[in-house]
Amino acid sequence: MMASFFDQFASPSFLGIPLIAVAIALPWVLFPTPPSRWINNRLITIQTWFINRFTNQLMIPLNVGGHKWALLLASLMMFLITINMLGLLPYTFTPTTQLSLNMGFAVPLWLATVIIGMRNQPTVALGHLLPEGTPIPLIPVLIIIETISLFIRPLALGVRLTANLTAGHLLIQLIATAVFVLLPMMPTVAILTAAVLFLLTLLEVAVAMIQAYVFVLLLSLYLQENV
């Protein structure tokens, strides 16, 4: 039974073809296309309002040079939110529970922020490795520690997103299994457990959105250090 709990995280395939590409492409198909009319429908209005608010909040700490990343970060935010929310539906696959996919997002974007910092302001970028006023005997140790912490950043981004979504899906499946097992024997306890499952599902909806926001927010903070 324990193995079956983790089967939901295996990439599905059809006729030997992995369907993760379909799961990744599906969010872009679901996004409404803005029409050429002056008056939009409610869905496009809500979508535009959300993207504008998110982009404004994200770009406030950044200078003008960092505003070039607005489209990329907003698109990544919408993509992650849509994938995470679709993964909460029954009989669906969540690509963001795969560490390889999350690292595929985290490593290139983190590396881009580092390269931008090294190209535009190498002195400031290297200065982050050594805090001001450090005693001379501690300089080699602190440089090694800061370098390690710098290279751990993309790993932390990917593992945080993967771990939170994986833990949430496992909890939902465990509690749902408990509901089905308890229903014939103790209906009252099963109903109470189902109420807990409903509340946990609402929590997972919030986690799906918050984790996407945290992923992009941390990328913007890394960008802020290098622009």
PDB file of C-alpha atoms in Angstrom:
ATOM      1  CA  MET A   1       0.000   0.000   0.000  1.00  0.00           C
ATOM      2  CA  MET A   2       2.880   2.352   0.761  1.00  0.00           C
ATOM      3  CA  ALA A   3       4.143   1.945  -2.789  1.00  0.00           C
ATOM      4  CA  SER A   4       0.706   2.836  -4.164  1.00  0.00           C
ATOM      5  CA  PHE A   5       0.744   6.135  -2.260  1.00  0.00           C
ATOM      6  CA  PHE A   6       3.762   7.229  -4.275  1.00  0.00           C
ATOM      7  CA  ASP A   7       2.428   5.966  -7.605  1.00  0.00           C
ATOM      8  CA  GLN A   8       0.631   9.279  -8.084  1.00  0.00           C
ATOM      9  CA  PHE A   9       4.014  11.002  -8.470  1.00  0.00           C
ATOM     10  CA  ALA A  10       5.142   8.737 -11.308  1.00  0.00           C
ATOM     11  CA  SER A  11       5.068  10.357 -14.723  1.00  0.00           C
ATOM     12  CA  PRO A  12       2.134   8.865 -16.676  1.00  0.00           C
ATOM     13  CA  SER A  13       2.638   7.445 -20.136  1.00  0.00           C
ATOM     14  CA  PHE A  14       0.437   6.373 -23.019  1.00  0.00           C
ATOM     15  CA  LEU A  15       1.732   3.777 -25.490  1.00  0.00           C
ATOM     16  CA  GLY A  16       5.178   4.299 -24.001  1.00  0.00           C
ATOM     17  CA  ILE A  17       5.054   8.079 -24.553  1.00  0.00           C
ATOM     18  CA  PRO A  18       5.473  10.228 -21.387  1.00  0.00           C
ATOM     19  CA  LEU A  19       2.506  12.555 -20.944  1.00  0.00           C
ATOM     20  CA  ILE A  20       4.375  15.096 -18.829  1.00  0.00           C
ATOM     21  CA  ALA A  21       4.723  17.274 -21.941  1.00  0.00           C
ATOM     22  CA  VAL A  22       0.927  17.411 -22.236  1.00  0.00           C
ATOM     23  CA  ALA A  23       0.611  18.277 -18.539  1.00  0.00           C
ATOM     24  CA  ILE A  24       3.133  21.105 -18.962  1.00  0.00           C
ATOM     25  CA  ALA A  25       1.488  22.475 -22.117  1.00  0.00           C
ATOM     26  CA  LEU A  26      -2.071  22.317 -20.763  1.00  0.00           C
ATOM     27  CA  PRO A  27      -1.904  25.531 -18.638  1.00  0.00           C
ATOM     28  CA  TRP A  28      -1.080  27.643 -21.681  1.00  0.00           C
ATOM     29  CA  VAL A  29      -4.077  26.191 -23.542  1.00  0.00           C
ATOM     30  CA  LEU A  30      -6.434  27.101 -20.686  1.00  0.00           C
ATOM     31  CA  PHE A  31      -5.400  30.774 -20.558  1.00  0.00           C
ATOM     32  CA  PRO A  32      -8.024  32.995 -22.227  1.00  0.00           C
ATOM     33  CA  THR A  33      -6.887  35.016 -25.223  1.00  0.00           C
ATOM     34  CA  PRO A  34      -7.577  38.758 -24.903  1.00  0.00           C
ATOM     35  CA  PRO A  35      -9.965  39.848 -27.660  1.00  0.00           C
ATOM     36  CA  SER A  36      -9.550  42.941 -29.803  1.00  0.00           C
ATOM     37  CA  ARG A  37     -12.639  44.602 -28.288  1.00  0.00           C
ATOM     38  CA  TRP A  38     -12.467  47.475 -25.805  1.00  0.00           C
ATOM     39  CA  ILE A  39     -14.703  45.701 -23.270  1.00  0.00           C
ATOM     40  CA  ASN A  40     -13.446  42.310 -22.051  1.00  0.00           C
ATOM     41  CA  ASN A  41     -15.331  39.569 -20.283  1.00  0.00           C
ATOM     42  CA  ARG A  42     -15.053  38.955 -16.540  1.00  0.00           C
ATOM     43  CA  LEU A  43     -12.457  36.174 -16.782  1.00  0.00           C
ATOM     44  CA  ILE A  44      -9.995  38.249 -18.799  1.00  0.00           C
ATOM     45  CA  THR A  45     -10.617  41.270 -16.548  1.00  0.00           C
ATOM     46  CA  ILE A  46      -9.811  39.238 -13.419  1.00  0.00           C
ATOM     47  CA  GLN A  47      -6.757  37.703 -15.079  1.00  0.00           C
ATOM     48  CA  THR A  48      -5.437  41.112 -16.181  1.00  0.00           C
ATOM     49  CA  TRP A  49      -6.063  42.625 -12.734  1.00  0.00           C
ATOM     50  CA  PHE A  50      -4.251  39.754 -11.001  1.00  0.00           C
ATOM     51  CA  ILE A  51      -1.226  39.915 -13.318  1.00  0.00           C
ATOM     52  CA  ASN A  52      -0.973  43.699 -12.960  1.00  0.00           C
ATOM     53  CA  ARG A  53      -1.190  43.586  -9.164  1.00  0.00           C
ATOM     54  CA  PHE A  54       1.330  40.779  -8.900  1.00  0.00           C
ATOM     55  CA  THR A  55       3.761  42.438 -11.313  1.00  0.00           C
ATOM     56  CA  ASN A  56       3.541  45.761  -9.477  1.00  0.00           C
ATOM     57  CA  GLN A  57       4.224  44.134  -6.097  1.00  0.00           C
ATOM     58  CA  LEU A  58       7.107  42.137  -7.532  1.00  0.00           C
ATOM     59  CA  MET A  59       8.788  45.029  -9.340  1.00  0.00           C
ATOM     60  CA  ILE A  60       8.591  47.613  -6.514  1.00  0.00           C
ATOM     61  CA  PRO A  61      11.922  46.599  -4.861  1.00  0.00           C
ATOM     62  CA  LEU A  62      13.738  46.324  -8.217  1.00  0.00           C
ATOM     63  CA  ASN A  63      15.329  49.140 -10.160  1.00  0.00           C
ATOM     64  CA  VAL A  64      14.605  49.861 -13.800  1.00  0.00           C
ATOM     65  CA  GLY A  65      17.075  47.232 -15.011  1.00  0.00           C
ATOM     66  CA  GLY A  66      15.185  44.492 -13.209  1.00  0.00           C
ATOM     67  CA  HIS A  67      11.870  45.477 -14.808  1.00  0.00           C
ATOM     68  CA  LYS A  68      12.931  43.632 -17.951  1.00  0.00           C
ATOM     69  CA  TRP A  69      12.183  40.421 -16.064  1.00  0.00           C
ATOM     70  CA  ALA A  70       8.549  41.380 -15.427  1.00  0.00           C
ATOM     71  CA  LEU A  71       7.109  39.341 -18.307  1.00  0.00           C
ATOM     72  CA  LEU A  72       9.209  36.272 -17.500  1.00  0.00           C
ATOM     73  CA  LEU A  73       8.404  36.294 -13.772  1.00  0.00           C
ATOM     74  CA  ALA A  74       4.684  36.960 -14.301  1.00  0.00           C
ATOM     75  CA  SER A  75       4.462  34.155 -16.872  1.00  0.00           C
ATOM     76  CA  LEU A  76       6.302  31.767 -14.548  1.00  0.00           C
ATOM     77  CA  MET A  77       3.980  32.694 -11.694  1.00  0.00           C
ATOM     78  CA  MET A  78       0.832  31.998 -13.744  1.00  0.00           C
ATOM     79  CA  PHE A  79       2.320  28.773 -15.086  1.00  0.00           C
ATOM     80  CA  LEU A  80       3.203  27.399 -11.646  1.00  0.00           C
ATOM     81  CA  ILE A  81      -0.134  28.395 -10.117  1.00  0.00           C
ATOM     82  CA  THR A  82      -2.078  26.744 -12.939  1.00  0.00           C
ATOM     83  CA  ILE A  83      -0.054  23.511 -12.791  1.00  0.00           C
ATOM     84  CA  ASN A  84      -0.328  23.331  -8.998  1.00  0.00           C
ATOM     85  CA  MET A  85      -4.092  23.946  -9.054  1.00  0.00           C
ATOM     86  CA  LEU A  86      -4.718  21.424 -11.837  1.00  0.00           C
ATOM     87  CA  GLY A  87      -2.757  18.858  -9.837  1.00  0.00           C
ATOM     88  CA  LEU A  88      -5.368  19.025  -7.062  1.00  0.00           C
ATOM     89  CA  LEU A  89      -8.059  17.647  -9.374  1.00  0.00           C
ATOM     90  CA  PRO A  90      -8.770  13.897  -9.199  1.00  0.00           C
ATOM     91  CA  TYR A  91      -6.903  11.599 -11.599  1.00  0.00           C
ATOM     92  CA  THR A  92      -4.445  14.306 -12.611  1.00  0.00           C
ATOM     93  CA  PHE A  93      -0.663  14.489 -12.573  1.00  0.00           C
ATOM     94  CA  THR A  94       1.257  17.378 -11.010  1.00  0.00           C
ATOM     95  CA  PRO A  95       4.548  17.989 -12.879  1.00  0.00           C
ATOM     96  CA  THR A  96       5.821  20.264 -10.090  1.00  0.00           C
ATOM     97  CA  THR A  97       6.071  17.268  -7.744  1.00  0.00           C
ATOM     98  CA  GLN A  98       9.048  16.204  -9.879  1.00  0.00           C
ATOM     99  CA  LEU A  99      12.328  17.602  -8.549  1.00  0.00           C
ATOM    100  CA  SER A 100      13.878  17.439 -12.018  1.00  0.00           C
ATOM    101  CA  LEU A 101      11.285  19.837 -13.445  1.00  0.00           C
ATOM    102  CA  ASN A 102      11.592  22.292 -10.555  1.00  0.00           C
ATOM    103  CA  MET A 103      15.378  22.237 -10.770  1.00  0.00           C
ATOM    104  CA  GLY A 104      15.033  22.811 -14.491  1.00  0.00           C
ATOM    105  CA  PHE A 105      13.259  26.071 -13.659  1.00  0.00           C
ATOM    106  CA  ALA A 106      15.390  27.056 -10.666  1.00  0.00           C
ATOM    107  CA  VAL A 107      18.943  26.470 -11.928  1.00  0.00           C
ATOM    108  CA  PRO A 108      18.824  28.416 -15.239  1.00  0.00           C
ATOM    109  CA  LEU A 109      16.966  31.379 -13.732  1.00  0.00           C
ATOM    110  CA  TRP A 110      19.271  31.531 -10.684  1.00  0.00           C
ATOM    111  CA  LEU A 111      22.301  31.218 -12.947  1.00  0.00           C
ATOM    112  CA  ALA A 112      20.985  34.060 -15.108  1.00  0.00           C
ATOM    113  CA  THR A 113      20.758  36.360 -12.076  1.00  0.00           C
ATOM    114  CA  VAL A 114      24.343  35.459 -11.084  1.00  0.00           C
ATOM    115  CA  ILE A 115      25.658  36.051 -14.609  1.00  0.00           C
ATOM    116  CA  ILE A 116      23.885  39.418 -14.783  1.00  0.00           C
ATOM    117  CA  GLY A 117      25.471  40.445 -11.493  1.00  0.00           C
ATOM    118  CA  MET A 118      28.942  39.338 -12.597  1.00  0.00           C
ATOM    119  CA  ARG A 119      28.598  41.179 -15.899  1.00  0.00           C
ATOM    120  CA  ASN A 120      27.060  44.450 -14.697  1.00  0.00           C
ATOM    121  CA  GLN A 121      28.653  44.918 -11.269  1.00  0.00           C
ATOM    122  CA  PRO A 122      31.265  42.231 -10.534  1.00  0.00           C
ATOM    123  CA  THR A 123      32.666  44.045  -7.487  1.00  0.00           C
ATOM    124  CA  VAL A 124      29.269  44.223  -5.763  1.00  0.00           C
ATOM    125  CA  ALA A 125      28.403  40.639  -6.755  1.00  0.00           C
ATOM    126  CA  LEU A 126      31.646  39.290  -5.309  1.00  0.00           C
ATOM    127  CA  GLY A 127      31.247  41.577  -2.275  1.00  0.00           C
ATOM    128  CA  HIS A 128      28.241  39.519  -1.178  1.00  0.00           C
ATOM    129  CA  LEU A 129      30.648  36.662  -0.434  1.00  0.00           C
ATOM    130  CA  LEU A 130      32.399  38.663   2.284  1.00  0.00           C
ATOM    131  CA  PRO A 131      30.382  40.791   4.765  1.00  0.00           C
ATOM    132  CA  GLU A 132      31.839  44.171   5.639  1.00  0.00           C
ATOM    133  CA  GLY A 133      33.893  44.334   8.854  1.00  0.00           C
ATOM    134  CA  THR A 134      34.766  40.635   8.914  1.00  0.00           C
ATOM    135  CA  PRO A 135      37.845  39.825  11.050  1.00  0.00           C
ATOM    136  CA  ILE A 136      40.842  38.766   8.961  1.00  0.00           C
ATOM    137  CA  PRO A 137      41.133  35.216  10.434  1.00  0.00           C
ATOM    138  CA  LEU A 138      37.491  34.513   9.507  1.00  0.00           C
ATOM    139  CA  ILE A 139      37.728  35.718   5.894  1.00  0.00           C
ATOM    140  CA  PRO A 140      38.550  32.320   4.277  1.00  0.00           C
ATOM    141  CA  VAL A 141      35.893  30.512   6.306  1.00  0.00           C
ATOM    142  CA  LEU A 142      33.182  33.081   5.528  1.00  0.00           C
ATOM    143  CA  ILE A 143      34.018  33.094   1.819  1.00  0.00           C
ATOM    144  CA  ILE A 144      33.605  29.306   1.707  1.00  0.00           C
ATOM    145  CA  ILE A 145      30.327  29.453   3.681  1.00  0.00           C
ATOM    146  CA  GLU A 146      28.866  32.233   1.512  1.00  0.00           C
ATOM    147  CA  THR A 147      29.904  30.438  -1.671  1.00  0.00           C
ATOM    148  CA  ILE A 148      28.199  27.251  -0.509  1.00  0.00           C
ATOM    149  CA  SER A 149      25.066  29.188   0.444  1.00  0.00           C
ATOM    150  CA  LEU A 150      25.090  30.812  -3.011  1.00  0.00           C
ATOM    151  CA  PHE A 151      25.162  27.461  -4.795  1.00  0.00           C
ATOM    152  CA  ILE A 152      22.520  25.986  -2.473  1.00  0.00           C
ATOM    153  CA  ARG A 153      19.953  28.608  -3.538  1.00  0.00           C
ATOM    154  CA  PRO A 154      18.647  26.813  -6.668  1.00  0.00           C
ATOM    155  CA  LEU A 155      18.529  23.518  -4.770  1.00  0.00           C
ATOM    156  CA  ALA A 156      16.484  25.175  -2.018  1.00  0.00           C
ATOM    157  CA  LEU A 157      14.101  26.629  -4.613  1.00  0.00           C
ATOM    158  CA  GLY A 158      13.455  23.282  -6.259  1.00  0.00           C
ATOM    159  CA  VAL A 159      13.300  21.189  -3.088  1.00  0.00           C
ATOM    160  CA  ARG A 160      10.952  23.644  -1.325  1.00  0.00           C
ATOM    161  CA  LEU A 161       8.391  23.527  -4.135  1.00  0.00           C
ATOM    162  CA  THR A 162       8.675  19.764  -4.569  1.00  0.00           C
ATOM    163  CA  ALA A 163       8.506  18.928  -0.859  1.00  0.00           C
ATOM    164  CA  ASN A 164       5.502  21.126  -0.075  1.00  0.00           C
ATOM    165  CA  LEU A 165       3.405  19.828  -2.962  1.00  0.00           C
ATOM    166  CA  THR A 166       4.422  16.202  -2.403  1.00  0.00           C
ATOM    167  CA  ALA A 167       3.618  16.368   1.310  1.00  0.00           C
ATOM    168  CA  GLY A 168       0.225  17.925   0.624  1.00  0.00           C
ATOM    169  CA  HIS A 169      -0.740  15.293  -1.934  1.00  0.00           C
ATOM    170  CA  LEU A 170       0.351  12.474   0.388  1.00  0.00           C
ATOM    171  CA  LEU A 171      -1.687  13.892   3.277  1.00  0.00           C
ATOM    172  CA  ILE A 172      -4.776  14.186   1.099  1.00  0.00           C
ATOM    173  CA  GLN A 173      -4.425  10.610  -0.118  1.00  0.00           C
ATOM    174  CA  LEU A 174      -3.785   9.241   3.386  1.00  0.00           C
ATOM    175  CA  ILE A 175      -6.813  10.999   4.871  1.00  0.00           C
ATOM    176  CA  ALA A 176      -9.015  10.047   1.896  1.00  0.00           C
ATOM    177  CA  THR A 177      -7.976   6.405   2.341  1.00  0.00           C
ATOM    178  CA  ALA A 178      -8.834   6.643   6.045  1.00  0.00           C
ATOM    179  CA  VAL A 179     -12.299   7.995   5.177  1.00  0.00           C
ATOM    180  CA  PHE A 180     -13.048   5.031   2.888  1.00  0.00           C
ATOM    181  CA  VAL A 181     -11.756   2.531   5.457  1.00  0.00           C
ATOM    182  CA  LEU A 182     -13.690   4.060   8.382  1.00  0.00           C
ATOM    183  CA  LEU A 183     -16.968   4.634   6.528  1.00  0.00           C
ATOM    184  CA  PRO A 184     -18.367   1.066   6.871  1.00  0.00           C
ATOM    185  CA  MET A 185     -17.160   0.640  10.461  1.00  0.00           C
ATOM    186  CA  MET A 186     -17.494   4.080  12.097  1.00  0.00           C
ATOM    187  CA  PRO A 187     -19.581   6.457   9.961  1.00  0.00           C
ATOM    188  CA  THR A 188     -19.420   9.303  12.482  1.00  0.00           C
ATOM    189  CA  VAL A 189     -15.627   9.237  12.617  1.00  0.00           C
ATOM    190  CA  ALA A 190     -15.529   8.950   8.839  1.00  0.00           C
ATOM    191  CA  ILE A 191     -17.676  12.088   8.468  1.00  0.00           C
ATOM    192  CA  LEU A 192     -15.414  14.009  10.847  1.00  0.00           C
ATOM    193  CA  THR A 193     -12.378  12.784   8.906  1.00  0.00           C
ATOM    194  CA  ALA A 194     -14.036  13.901   5.668  1.00  0.00           C
ATOM    195  CA  ALA A 195     -14.485  17.367   7.166  1.00  0.00           C
ATOM    196  CA  VAL A 196     -10.780  17.422   7.987  1.00  0.00           C
ATOM    197  CA  LEU A 197     -10.077  16.318   4.413  1.00  0.00           C
ATOM    198  CA  PHE A 198     -12.163  19.208   3.060  1.00  0.00           C
ATOM    199  CA  LEU A 199     -10.280  21.709   5.216  1.00  0.00           C
ATOM    200  CA  LEU A 200      -6.961  20.180   4.165  1.00  0.00           C
ATOM    201  CA  THR A 201      -7.965  20.509   0.515  1.00  0.00           C
ATOM    202  CA  LEU A 202      -8.670  24.208   1.027  1.00  0.00           C
ATOM    203  CA  LEU A 203      -5.272  24.506   2.698  1.00  0.00           C
ATOM    204  CA  GLU A 204      -3.617  22.787  -0.248  1.00  0.00           C
ATOM    205  CA  VAL A 205      -5.268  25.243  -2.646  1.00  0.00           C
ATOM    206  CA  ALA A 206      -3.667  28.057  -0.654  1.00  0.00           C
ATOM    207  CA  VAL A 207      -0.328  26.209  -0.544  1.00  0.00           C
ATOM    208  CA  ALA A 208      -0.421  25.697  -4.323  1.00  0.00           C
ATOM    209  CA  MET A 209      -0.723  29.453  -4.867  1.00  0.00           C
ATOM    210  CA  ILE A 210       1.634  30.498  -2.062  1.00  0.00           C
ATOM    211  CA  GLN A 211       4.430  28.168  -3.149  1.00  0.00           C
ATOM    212  CA  ALA A 212       4.271  29.492  -6.712  1.00  0.00           C
ATOM    213  CA  TYR A 213       4.430  33.043  -5.344  1.00  0.00           C
ATOM    214  CA  VAL A 214       7.344  32.196  -3.006  1.00  0.00           C
ATOM    215  CA  PHE A 215       9.281  30.581  -5.870  1.00  0.00           C
ATOM    216  CA  VAL A 216       9.001  33.689  -8.042  1.00  0.00           C
ATOM    217  CA  LEU A 217       9.492  36.073  -5.097  1.00  0.00           C
ATOM    218  CA  LEU A 218      12.797  34.448  -4.140  1.00  0.00           C
ATOM    219  CA  LEU A 219      13.940  34.659  -7.754  1.00  0.00           C
ATOM    220  CA  SER A 220      13.132  38.384  -7.724  1.00  0.00           C
ATOM    221  CA  LEU A 221      15.138  38.793  -4.502  1.00  0.00           C
ATOM    222  CA  TYR A 222      18.119  37.050  -6.088  1.00  0.00           C
ATOM    223  CA  LEU A 223      17.712  39.346  -9.079  1.00  0.00           C
ATOM    224  CA  GLN A 224      17.555  42.384  -6.792  1.00  0.00           C
ATOM    225  CA  GLU A 225      21.022  41.579  -5.438  1.00  0.00           C
ATOM    226  CA  ASN A 226      22.523  41.580  -8.933  1.00  0.00           C
ATOM    227  CA  VAL A 227      20.914  44.505 -10.763  1.00  0.00           C
TER     228      VAL A 227
END
